[in-house]
mmCIF file of C-alpha atoms in Angstrom:
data_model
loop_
_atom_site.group_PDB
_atom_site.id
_atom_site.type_symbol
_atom_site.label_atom_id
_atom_site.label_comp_id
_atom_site.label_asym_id
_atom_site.label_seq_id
_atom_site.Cartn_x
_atom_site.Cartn_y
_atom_site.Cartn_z
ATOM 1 C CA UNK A 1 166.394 59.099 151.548
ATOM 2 C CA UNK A 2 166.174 58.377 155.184
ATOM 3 C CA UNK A 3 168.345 55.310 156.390
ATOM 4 C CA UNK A 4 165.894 53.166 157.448
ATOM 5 C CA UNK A 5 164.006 53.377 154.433
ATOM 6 C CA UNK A 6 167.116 52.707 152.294
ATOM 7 C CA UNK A 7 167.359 49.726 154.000
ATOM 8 C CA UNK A 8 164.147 48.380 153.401
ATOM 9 C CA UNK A 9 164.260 49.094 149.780
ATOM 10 C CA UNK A 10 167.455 46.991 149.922
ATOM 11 C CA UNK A 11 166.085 44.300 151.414
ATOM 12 C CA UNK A 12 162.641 44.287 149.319
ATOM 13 C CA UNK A 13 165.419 44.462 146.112
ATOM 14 C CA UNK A 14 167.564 41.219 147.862
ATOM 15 C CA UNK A 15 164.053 39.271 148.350
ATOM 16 C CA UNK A 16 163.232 39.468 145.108
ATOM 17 C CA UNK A 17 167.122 38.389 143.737
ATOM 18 C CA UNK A 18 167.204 35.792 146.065
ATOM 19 C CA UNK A 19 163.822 34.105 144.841
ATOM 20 C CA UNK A 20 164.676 34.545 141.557
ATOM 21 C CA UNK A 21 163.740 31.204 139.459
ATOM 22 C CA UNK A 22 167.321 31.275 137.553
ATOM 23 C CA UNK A 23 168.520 27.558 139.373
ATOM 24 C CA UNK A 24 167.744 25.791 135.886
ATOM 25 C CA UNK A 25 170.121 27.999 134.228
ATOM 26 C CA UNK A 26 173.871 28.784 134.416
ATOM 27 C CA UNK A 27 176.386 31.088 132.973
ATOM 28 C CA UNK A 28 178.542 30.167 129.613
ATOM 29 C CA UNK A 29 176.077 26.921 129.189
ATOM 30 C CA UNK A 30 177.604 26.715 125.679
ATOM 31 C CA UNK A 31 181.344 26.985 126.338
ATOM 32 C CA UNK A 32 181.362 23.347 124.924
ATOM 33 C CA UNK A 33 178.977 23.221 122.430
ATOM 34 C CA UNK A 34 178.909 26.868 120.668
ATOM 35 C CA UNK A 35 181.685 29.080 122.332
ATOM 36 C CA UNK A 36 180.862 31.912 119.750
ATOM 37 C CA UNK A 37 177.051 32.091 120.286
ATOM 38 C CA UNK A 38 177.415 35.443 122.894
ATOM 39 C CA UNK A 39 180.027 36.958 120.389
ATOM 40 C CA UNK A 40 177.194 36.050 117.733
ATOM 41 C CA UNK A 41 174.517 37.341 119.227
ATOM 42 C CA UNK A 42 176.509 41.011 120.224
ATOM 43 C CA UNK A 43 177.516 41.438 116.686
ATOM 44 C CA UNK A 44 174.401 40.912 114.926
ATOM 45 C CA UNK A 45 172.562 43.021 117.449
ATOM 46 C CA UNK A 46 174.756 45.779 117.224
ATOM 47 C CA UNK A 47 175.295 45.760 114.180
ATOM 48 C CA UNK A 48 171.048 46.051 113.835
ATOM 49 C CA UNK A 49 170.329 48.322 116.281
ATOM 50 C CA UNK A 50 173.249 51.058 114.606
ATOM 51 C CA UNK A 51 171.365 50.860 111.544
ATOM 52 C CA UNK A 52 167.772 51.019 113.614
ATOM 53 C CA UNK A 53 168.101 52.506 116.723
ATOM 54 C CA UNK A 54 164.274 51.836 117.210
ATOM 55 C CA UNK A 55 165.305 47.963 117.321
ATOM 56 C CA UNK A 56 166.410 48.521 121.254
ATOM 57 C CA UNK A 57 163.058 48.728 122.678
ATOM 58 C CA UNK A 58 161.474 46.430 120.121
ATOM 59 C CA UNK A 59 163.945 43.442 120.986
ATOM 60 C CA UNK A 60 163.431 44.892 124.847
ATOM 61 C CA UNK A 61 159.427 44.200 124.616
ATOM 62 C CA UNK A 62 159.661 41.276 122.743
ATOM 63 C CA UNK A 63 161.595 39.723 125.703
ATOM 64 C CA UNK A 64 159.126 41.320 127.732
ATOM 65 C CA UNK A 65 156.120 40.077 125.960
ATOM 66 C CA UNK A 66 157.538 36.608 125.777
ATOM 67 C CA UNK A 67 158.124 35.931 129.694
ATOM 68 C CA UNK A 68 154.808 37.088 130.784
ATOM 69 C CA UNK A 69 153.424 33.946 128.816
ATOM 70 C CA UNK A 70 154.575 30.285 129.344
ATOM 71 C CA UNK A 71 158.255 31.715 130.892
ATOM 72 C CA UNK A 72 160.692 32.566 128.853
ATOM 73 C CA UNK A 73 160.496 30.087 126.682
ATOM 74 C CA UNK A 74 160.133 31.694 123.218
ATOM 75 C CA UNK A 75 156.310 31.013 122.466
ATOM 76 C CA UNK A 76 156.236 34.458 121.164
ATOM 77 C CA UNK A 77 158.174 33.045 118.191
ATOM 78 C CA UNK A 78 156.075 30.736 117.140
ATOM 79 C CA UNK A 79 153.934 31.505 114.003
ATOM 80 C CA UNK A 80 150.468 30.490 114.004
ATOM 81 C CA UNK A 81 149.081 27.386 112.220
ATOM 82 C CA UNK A 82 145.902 26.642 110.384
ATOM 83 C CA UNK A 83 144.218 25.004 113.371
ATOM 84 C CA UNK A 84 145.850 27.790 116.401
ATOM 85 C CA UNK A 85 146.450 31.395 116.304
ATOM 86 C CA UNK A 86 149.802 32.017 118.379
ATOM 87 C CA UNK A 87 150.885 34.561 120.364
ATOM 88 C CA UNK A 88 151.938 37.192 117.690
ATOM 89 C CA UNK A 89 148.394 37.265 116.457
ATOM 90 C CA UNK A 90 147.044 38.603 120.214
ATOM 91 C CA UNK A 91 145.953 42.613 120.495
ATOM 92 C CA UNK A 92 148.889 43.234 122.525
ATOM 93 C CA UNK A 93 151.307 41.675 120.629
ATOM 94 C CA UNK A 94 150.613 42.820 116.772
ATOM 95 C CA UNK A 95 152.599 46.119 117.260
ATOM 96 C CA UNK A 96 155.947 43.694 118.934
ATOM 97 C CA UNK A 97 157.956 44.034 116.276
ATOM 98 C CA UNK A 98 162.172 42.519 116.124
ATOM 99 C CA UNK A 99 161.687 39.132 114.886
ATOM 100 C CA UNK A 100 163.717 39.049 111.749
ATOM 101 C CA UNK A 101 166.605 40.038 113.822
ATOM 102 C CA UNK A 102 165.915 37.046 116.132
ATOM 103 C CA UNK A 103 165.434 35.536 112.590
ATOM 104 C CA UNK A 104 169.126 36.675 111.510
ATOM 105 C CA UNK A 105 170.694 35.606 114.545
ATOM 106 C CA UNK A 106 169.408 32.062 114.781
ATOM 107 C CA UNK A 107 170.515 31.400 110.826
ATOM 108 C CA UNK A 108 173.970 32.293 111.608
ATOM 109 C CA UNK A 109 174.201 30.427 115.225
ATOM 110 C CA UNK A 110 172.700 26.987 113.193
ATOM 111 C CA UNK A 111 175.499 27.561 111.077
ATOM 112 C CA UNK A 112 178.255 27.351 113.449
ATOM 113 C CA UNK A 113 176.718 25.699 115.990
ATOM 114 C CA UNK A 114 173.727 23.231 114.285
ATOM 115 C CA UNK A 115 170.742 22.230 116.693
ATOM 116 C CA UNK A 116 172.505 23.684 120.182
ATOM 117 C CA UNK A 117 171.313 27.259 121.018
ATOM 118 C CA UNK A 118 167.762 27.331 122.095
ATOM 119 C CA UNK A 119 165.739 30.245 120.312
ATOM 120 C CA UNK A 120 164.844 31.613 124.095
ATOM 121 C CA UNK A 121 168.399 31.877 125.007
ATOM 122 C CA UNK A 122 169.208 33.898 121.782
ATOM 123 C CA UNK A 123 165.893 36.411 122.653
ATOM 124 C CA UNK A 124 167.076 36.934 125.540
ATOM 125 C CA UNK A 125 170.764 37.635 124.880
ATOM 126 C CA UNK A 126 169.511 39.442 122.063
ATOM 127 C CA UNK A 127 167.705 42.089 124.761
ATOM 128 C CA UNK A 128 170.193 42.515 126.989
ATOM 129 C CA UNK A 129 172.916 43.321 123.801
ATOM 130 C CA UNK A 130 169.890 45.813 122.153
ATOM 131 C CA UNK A 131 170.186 47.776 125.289
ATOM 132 C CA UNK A 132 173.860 47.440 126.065
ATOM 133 C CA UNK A 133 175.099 48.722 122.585
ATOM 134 C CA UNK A 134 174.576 52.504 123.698
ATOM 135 C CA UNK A 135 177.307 51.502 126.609
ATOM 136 C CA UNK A 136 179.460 50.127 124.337
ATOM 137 C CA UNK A 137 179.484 46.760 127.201
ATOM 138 C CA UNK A 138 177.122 44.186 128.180
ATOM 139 C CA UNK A 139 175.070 45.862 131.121
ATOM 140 C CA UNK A 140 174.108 42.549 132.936
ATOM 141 C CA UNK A 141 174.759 38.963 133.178
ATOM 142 C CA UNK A 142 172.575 36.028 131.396
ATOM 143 C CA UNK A 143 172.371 32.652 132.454
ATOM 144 C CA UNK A 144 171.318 30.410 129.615
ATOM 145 C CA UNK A 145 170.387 27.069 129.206
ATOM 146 C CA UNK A 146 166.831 27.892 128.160
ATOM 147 C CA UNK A 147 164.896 25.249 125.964
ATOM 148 C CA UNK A 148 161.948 26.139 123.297
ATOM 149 C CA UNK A 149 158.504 25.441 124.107
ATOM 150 C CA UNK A 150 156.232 23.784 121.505
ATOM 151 C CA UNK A 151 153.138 25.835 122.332
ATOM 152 C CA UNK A 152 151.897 29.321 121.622
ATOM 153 C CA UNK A 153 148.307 30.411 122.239
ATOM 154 C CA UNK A 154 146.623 33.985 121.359
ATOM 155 C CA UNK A 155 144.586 33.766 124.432
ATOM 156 C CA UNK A 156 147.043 33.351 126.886
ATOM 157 C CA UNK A 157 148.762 36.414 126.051
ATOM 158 C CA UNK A 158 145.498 38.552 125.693
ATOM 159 C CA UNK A 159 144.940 37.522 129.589
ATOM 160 C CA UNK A 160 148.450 37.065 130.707
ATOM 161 C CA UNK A 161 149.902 40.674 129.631
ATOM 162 C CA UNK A 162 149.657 44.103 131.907
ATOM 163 C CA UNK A 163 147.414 46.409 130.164
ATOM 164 C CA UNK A 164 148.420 49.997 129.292
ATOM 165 C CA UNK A 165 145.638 51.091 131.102
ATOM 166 C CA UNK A 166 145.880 48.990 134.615
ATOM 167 C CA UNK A 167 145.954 50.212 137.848
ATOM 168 C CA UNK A 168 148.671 49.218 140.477
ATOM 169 C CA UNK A 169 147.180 46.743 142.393
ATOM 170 C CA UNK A 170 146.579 45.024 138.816
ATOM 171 C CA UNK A 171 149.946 45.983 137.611
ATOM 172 C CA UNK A 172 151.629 44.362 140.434
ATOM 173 C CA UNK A 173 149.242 41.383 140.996
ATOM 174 C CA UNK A 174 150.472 40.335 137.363
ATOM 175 C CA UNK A 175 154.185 41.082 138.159
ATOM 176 C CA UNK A 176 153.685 38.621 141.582
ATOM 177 C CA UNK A 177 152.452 35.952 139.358
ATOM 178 C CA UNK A 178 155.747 35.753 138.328
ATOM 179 C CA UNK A 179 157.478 36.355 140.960
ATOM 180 C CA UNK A 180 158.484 39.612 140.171
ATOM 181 C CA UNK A 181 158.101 42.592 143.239
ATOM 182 C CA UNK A 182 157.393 46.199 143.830
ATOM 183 C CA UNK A 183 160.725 46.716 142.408
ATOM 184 C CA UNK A 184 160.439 44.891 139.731
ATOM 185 C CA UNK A 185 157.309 46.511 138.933
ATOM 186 C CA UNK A 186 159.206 49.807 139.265
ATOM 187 C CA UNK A 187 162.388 49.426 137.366
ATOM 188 C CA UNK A 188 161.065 47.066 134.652
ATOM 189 C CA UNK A 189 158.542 50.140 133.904
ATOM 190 C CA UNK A 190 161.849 52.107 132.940
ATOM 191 C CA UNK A 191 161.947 50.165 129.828
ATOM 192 C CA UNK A 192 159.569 52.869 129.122
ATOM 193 C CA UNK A 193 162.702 55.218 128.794
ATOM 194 C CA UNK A 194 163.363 54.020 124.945
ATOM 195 C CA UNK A 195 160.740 53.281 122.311
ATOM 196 C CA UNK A 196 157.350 54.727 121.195
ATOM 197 C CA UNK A 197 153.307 53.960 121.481
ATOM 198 C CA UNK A 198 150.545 54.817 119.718
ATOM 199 C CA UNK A 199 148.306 57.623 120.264
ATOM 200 C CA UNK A 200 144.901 55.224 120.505
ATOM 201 C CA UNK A 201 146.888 54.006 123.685
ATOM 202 C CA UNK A 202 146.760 58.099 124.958
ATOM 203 C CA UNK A 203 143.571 58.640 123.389
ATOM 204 C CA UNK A 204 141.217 58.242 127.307
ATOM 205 C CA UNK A 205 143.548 59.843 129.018
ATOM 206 C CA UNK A 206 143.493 62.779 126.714
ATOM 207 C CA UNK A 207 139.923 63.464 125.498
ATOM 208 C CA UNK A 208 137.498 61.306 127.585
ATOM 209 C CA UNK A 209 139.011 59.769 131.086
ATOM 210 C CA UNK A 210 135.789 59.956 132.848
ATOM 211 C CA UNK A 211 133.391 59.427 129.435
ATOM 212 C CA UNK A 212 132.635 63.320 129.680
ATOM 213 C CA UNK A 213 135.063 64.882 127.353
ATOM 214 C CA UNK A 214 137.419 65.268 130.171
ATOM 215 C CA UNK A 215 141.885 64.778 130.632
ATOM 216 C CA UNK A 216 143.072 62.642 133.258
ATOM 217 C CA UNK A 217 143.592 64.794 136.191
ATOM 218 C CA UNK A 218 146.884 63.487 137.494
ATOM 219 C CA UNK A 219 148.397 64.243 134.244
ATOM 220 C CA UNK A 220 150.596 67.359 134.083
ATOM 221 C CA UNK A 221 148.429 70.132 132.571
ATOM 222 C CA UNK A 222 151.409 70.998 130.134
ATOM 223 C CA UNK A 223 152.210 67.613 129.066
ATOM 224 C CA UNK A 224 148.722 66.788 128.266
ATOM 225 C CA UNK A 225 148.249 69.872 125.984
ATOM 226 C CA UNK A 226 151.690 68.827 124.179
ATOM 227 C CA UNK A 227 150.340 65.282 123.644
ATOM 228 C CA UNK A 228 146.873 66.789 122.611
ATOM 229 C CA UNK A 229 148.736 68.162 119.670
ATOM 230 C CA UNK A 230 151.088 65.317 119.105
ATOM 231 C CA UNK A 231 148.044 62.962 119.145
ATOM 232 C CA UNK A 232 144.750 65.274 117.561
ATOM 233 C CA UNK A 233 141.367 64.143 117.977
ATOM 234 C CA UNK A 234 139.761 61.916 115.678
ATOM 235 C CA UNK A 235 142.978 59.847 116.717
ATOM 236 C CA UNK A 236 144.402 58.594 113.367
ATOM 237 C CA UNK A 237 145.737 55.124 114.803
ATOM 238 C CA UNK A 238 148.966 55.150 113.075
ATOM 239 C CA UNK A 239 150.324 58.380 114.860
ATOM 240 C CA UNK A 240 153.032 57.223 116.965
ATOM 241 C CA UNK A 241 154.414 59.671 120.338
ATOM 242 C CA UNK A 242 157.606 59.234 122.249
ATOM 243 C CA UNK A 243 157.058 56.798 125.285
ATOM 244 C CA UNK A 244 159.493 59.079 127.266
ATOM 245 C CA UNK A 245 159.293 62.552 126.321
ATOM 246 C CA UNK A 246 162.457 64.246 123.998
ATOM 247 C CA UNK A 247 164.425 61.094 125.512
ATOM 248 C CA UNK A 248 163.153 58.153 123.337
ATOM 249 C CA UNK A 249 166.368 57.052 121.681
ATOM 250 C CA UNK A 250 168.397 57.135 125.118
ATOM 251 C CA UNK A 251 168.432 54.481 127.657
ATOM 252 C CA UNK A 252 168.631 56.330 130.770
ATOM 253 C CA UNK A 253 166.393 57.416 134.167
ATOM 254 C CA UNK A 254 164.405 60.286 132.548
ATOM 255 C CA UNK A 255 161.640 58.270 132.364
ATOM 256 C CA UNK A 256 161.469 58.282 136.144
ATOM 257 C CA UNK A 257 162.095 62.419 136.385
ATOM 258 C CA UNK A 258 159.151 62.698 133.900
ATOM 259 C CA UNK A 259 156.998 60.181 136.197
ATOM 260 C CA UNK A 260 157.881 62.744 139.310
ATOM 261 C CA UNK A 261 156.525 65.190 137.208
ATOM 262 C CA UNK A 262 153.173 63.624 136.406
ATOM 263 C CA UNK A 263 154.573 63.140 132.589
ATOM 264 C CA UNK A 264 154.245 59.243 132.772
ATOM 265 C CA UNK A 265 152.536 58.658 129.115
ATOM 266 C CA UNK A 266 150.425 55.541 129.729
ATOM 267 C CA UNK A 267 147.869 54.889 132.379
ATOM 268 C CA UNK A 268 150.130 52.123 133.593
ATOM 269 C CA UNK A 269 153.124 54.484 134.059
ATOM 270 C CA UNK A 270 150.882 57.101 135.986
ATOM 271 C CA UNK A 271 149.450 54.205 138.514
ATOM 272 C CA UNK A 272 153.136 53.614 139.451
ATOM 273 C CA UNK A 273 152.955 57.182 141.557
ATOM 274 C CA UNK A 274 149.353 55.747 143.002
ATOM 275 C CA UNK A 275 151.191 53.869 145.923
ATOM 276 C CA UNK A 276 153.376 55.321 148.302
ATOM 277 C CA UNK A 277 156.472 52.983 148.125
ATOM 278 C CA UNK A 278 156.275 52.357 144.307
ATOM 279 C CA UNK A 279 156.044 56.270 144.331
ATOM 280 C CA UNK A 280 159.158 56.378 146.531
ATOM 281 C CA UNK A 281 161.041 53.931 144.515
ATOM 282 C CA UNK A 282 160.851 56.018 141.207
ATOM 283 C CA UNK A 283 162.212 58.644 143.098
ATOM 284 C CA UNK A 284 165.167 56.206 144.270
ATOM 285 C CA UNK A 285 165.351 55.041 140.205
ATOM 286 C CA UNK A 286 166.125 58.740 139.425
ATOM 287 C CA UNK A 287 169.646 58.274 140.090
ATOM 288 C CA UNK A 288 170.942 56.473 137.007
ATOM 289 C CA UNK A 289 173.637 54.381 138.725
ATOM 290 C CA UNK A 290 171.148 52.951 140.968
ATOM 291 C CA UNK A 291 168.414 52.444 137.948
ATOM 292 C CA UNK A 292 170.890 50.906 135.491
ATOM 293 C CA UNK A 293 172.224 48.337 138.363
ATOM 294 C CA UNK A 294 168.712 47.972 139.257
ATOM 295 C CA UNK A 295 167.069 47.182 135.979
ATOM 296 C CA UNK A 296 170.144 44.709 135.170
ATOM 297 C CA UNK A 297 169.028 42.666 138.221
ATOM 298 C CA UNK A 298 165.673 42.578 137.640
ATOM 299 C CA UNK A 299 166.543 41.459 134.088
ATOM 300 C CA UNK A 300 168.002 38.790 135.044
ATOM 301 C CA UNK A 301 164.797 37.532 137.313
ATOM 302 C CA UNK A 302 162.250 38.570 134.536
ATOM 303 C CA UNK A 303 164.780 35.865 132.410
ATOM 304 C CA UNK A 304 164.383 33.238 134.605
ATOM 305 C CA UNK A 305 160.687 33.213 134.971
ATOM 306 C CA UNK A 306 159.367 29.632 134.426
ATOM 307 C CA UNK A 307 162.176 28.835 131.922
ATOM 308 C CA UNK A 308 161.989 25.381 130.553
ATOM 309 C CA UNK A 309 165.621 23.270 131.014
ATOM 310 C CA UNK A 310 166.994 19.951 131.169
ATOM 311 C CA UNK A 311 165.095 17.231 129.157
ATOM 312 C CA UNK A 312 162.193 19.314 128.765
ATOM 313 C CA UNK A 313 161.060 21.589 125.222
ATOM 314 C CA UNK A 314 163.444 21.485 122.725
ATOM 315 C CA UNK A 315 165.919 23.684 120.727
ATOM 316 C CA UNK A 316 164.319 24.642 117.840
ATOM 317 C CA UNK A 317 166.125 24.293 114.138
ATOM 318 C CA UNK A 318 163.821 27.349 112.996
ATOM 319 C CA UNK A 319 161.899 29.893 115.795
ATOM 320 C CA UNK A 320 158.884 30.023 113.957
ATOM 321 C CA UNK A 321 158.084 26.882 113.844
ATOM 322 C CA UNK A 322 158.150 23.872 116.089
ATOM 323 C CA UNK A 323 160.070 20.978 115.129
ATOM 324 C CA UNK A 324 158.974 18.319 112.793
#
């Protein structure tokens, strides 16, 4: 990469870590009142994700899914009621899957630590640890001091969460909103580099991009007849196909090789090579030192978004619910 370049990149990263909406929070928030919670929250998740390894990206996009909507604030949580329909219920959210081990954790916090670890703060400890358990150490810093919010609404997440299908001006229009950049956009993406999808998500790109029968042109020729065979038409909606190609299980920066080879599974992967400095950035993210140090950061900025502190929301006694 050129010099000059390299230094822009740098200072697009630095704009976006400097803005970062983190000033409610701070690190060890509960060295008073529950010393143990991070040593909590590690085991558990560890312990989980051994026995599942598919828990990594589930507890990774429930994170995800919860920050795009009201902050970070653990709405996501939240069942529904007789008179709302939460988040959970929303299209894009009935395949997030992880909350009994958010479940797990908070019943063991409550009972060394009653009423004084918000449900957000253990989500998002529980993501970071989910990812960090192939490294054997935690891969980035969280600031915590999150409170709970007492609202969840279906709606909100059906218009508040990037479609697999968007485009990149759409993709990073919805990234800006909360004050997340271009690298953001980019690096966040690699989440992509653990976990699965199902085929109905693949099913345009594969058999009728255009409405004429037809496979998305900027998807390699090679790729798309292995997916055509990993995902048959009629698609049967419960067939599942690795988000990153024979690298699923493995947190790493293949995800960003197989985007520089037109493998990007989703229609929101592939629009990430539709503009010339997100395009340049996943070839940057191909180095796995810079990726890993990258994502990390932008973690930590996707974890502050809107987060709800101080006097306001609450600490809930049970995530599902608010309290009485």
């Amino acid at each position: 990469m050129k010099p000059i370049i390299f230094v822009l990149f740098i200072s697009v990263m630095c704009l976006g870590i400097c803005n970062a909406d983190n000033k409610k929070l701070k690190m060890n928030y509960y060295h008073k009142s529950c010393p143990s919670v991070e040593k909590i929250v590690k085991e558990i998740t560890w312990s989980k994700v051994a026995a599942d390894p598919t828990l990594a990206a589930k507890l990774l996009r429930l994170h995800y899914h919860d920050c795009f909507v009201r902050g970070c604030d653990a709405s996501i949580l939240l069942d529904s009621t007789p008179n709302n329909s939460g988040e959970k219920t929303a299209v894009p959210n009935r395949s997030v899957g992880g909350y009994e081990v958010i479940d797990d954790i908070k019943k063991k916090v409550e009972q060394v630590c009653p009423h004084q670890v918000s449900c957000a703060d253990i989500l998002t400890l529980a993501a970071r640890d989910a990812v960090s358990y192939q490294f054997g150490r935690s891969m980035w810093q969280v600031p915590t001091g999150r409170k709970d919010g007492r609202v969840s609404i279906a709606s909100e997440a059906l218009d508040s969460l990037p479609s697999a299908s968007a485009n990149f001006s759409t993709l990073l229009g919805q990234f800006q909103d909360n004050n997340l950049d271009i690298v953001d956009l980019v690096t966040l993406s690699g989440a992509h580099t653990i976990g699965v999808t199902h085929c109905t998500l693949v099913a345009r790109r594969l058999y009728n991009f255009t409405g004429k029968g037809d496979v998305d042109p900027s998807l390699n020729p090679n790729y798309a007849t292995t997916l055509r065979k990993l995902c048959p038409n009629p698609i049967n909606r419960a067939t599942i196909v690795e988000m990153d190609p024979k690298s699923s299980f493995s947190f790493d920066s293949h995800y960003f090789e197989a985007l520089n080879q037109h493998m990007g599974l989703l229609g929101s992967d592939a629009a990430l090579m539709t503009n010339s400095f997100s395009a340049l950035i996943v070839r940057k993210m191909q180095n796995p030192h810079v990726f890993l140090a990258f994502f990390g950061r932008s973690m930590q900025k996707m974890g502050g978004i809107r987060v709800i502190a101080g006097g306001e929301g609450e600490i809930r006694k049970n995530c599902r619910v608010v309290n009485a």
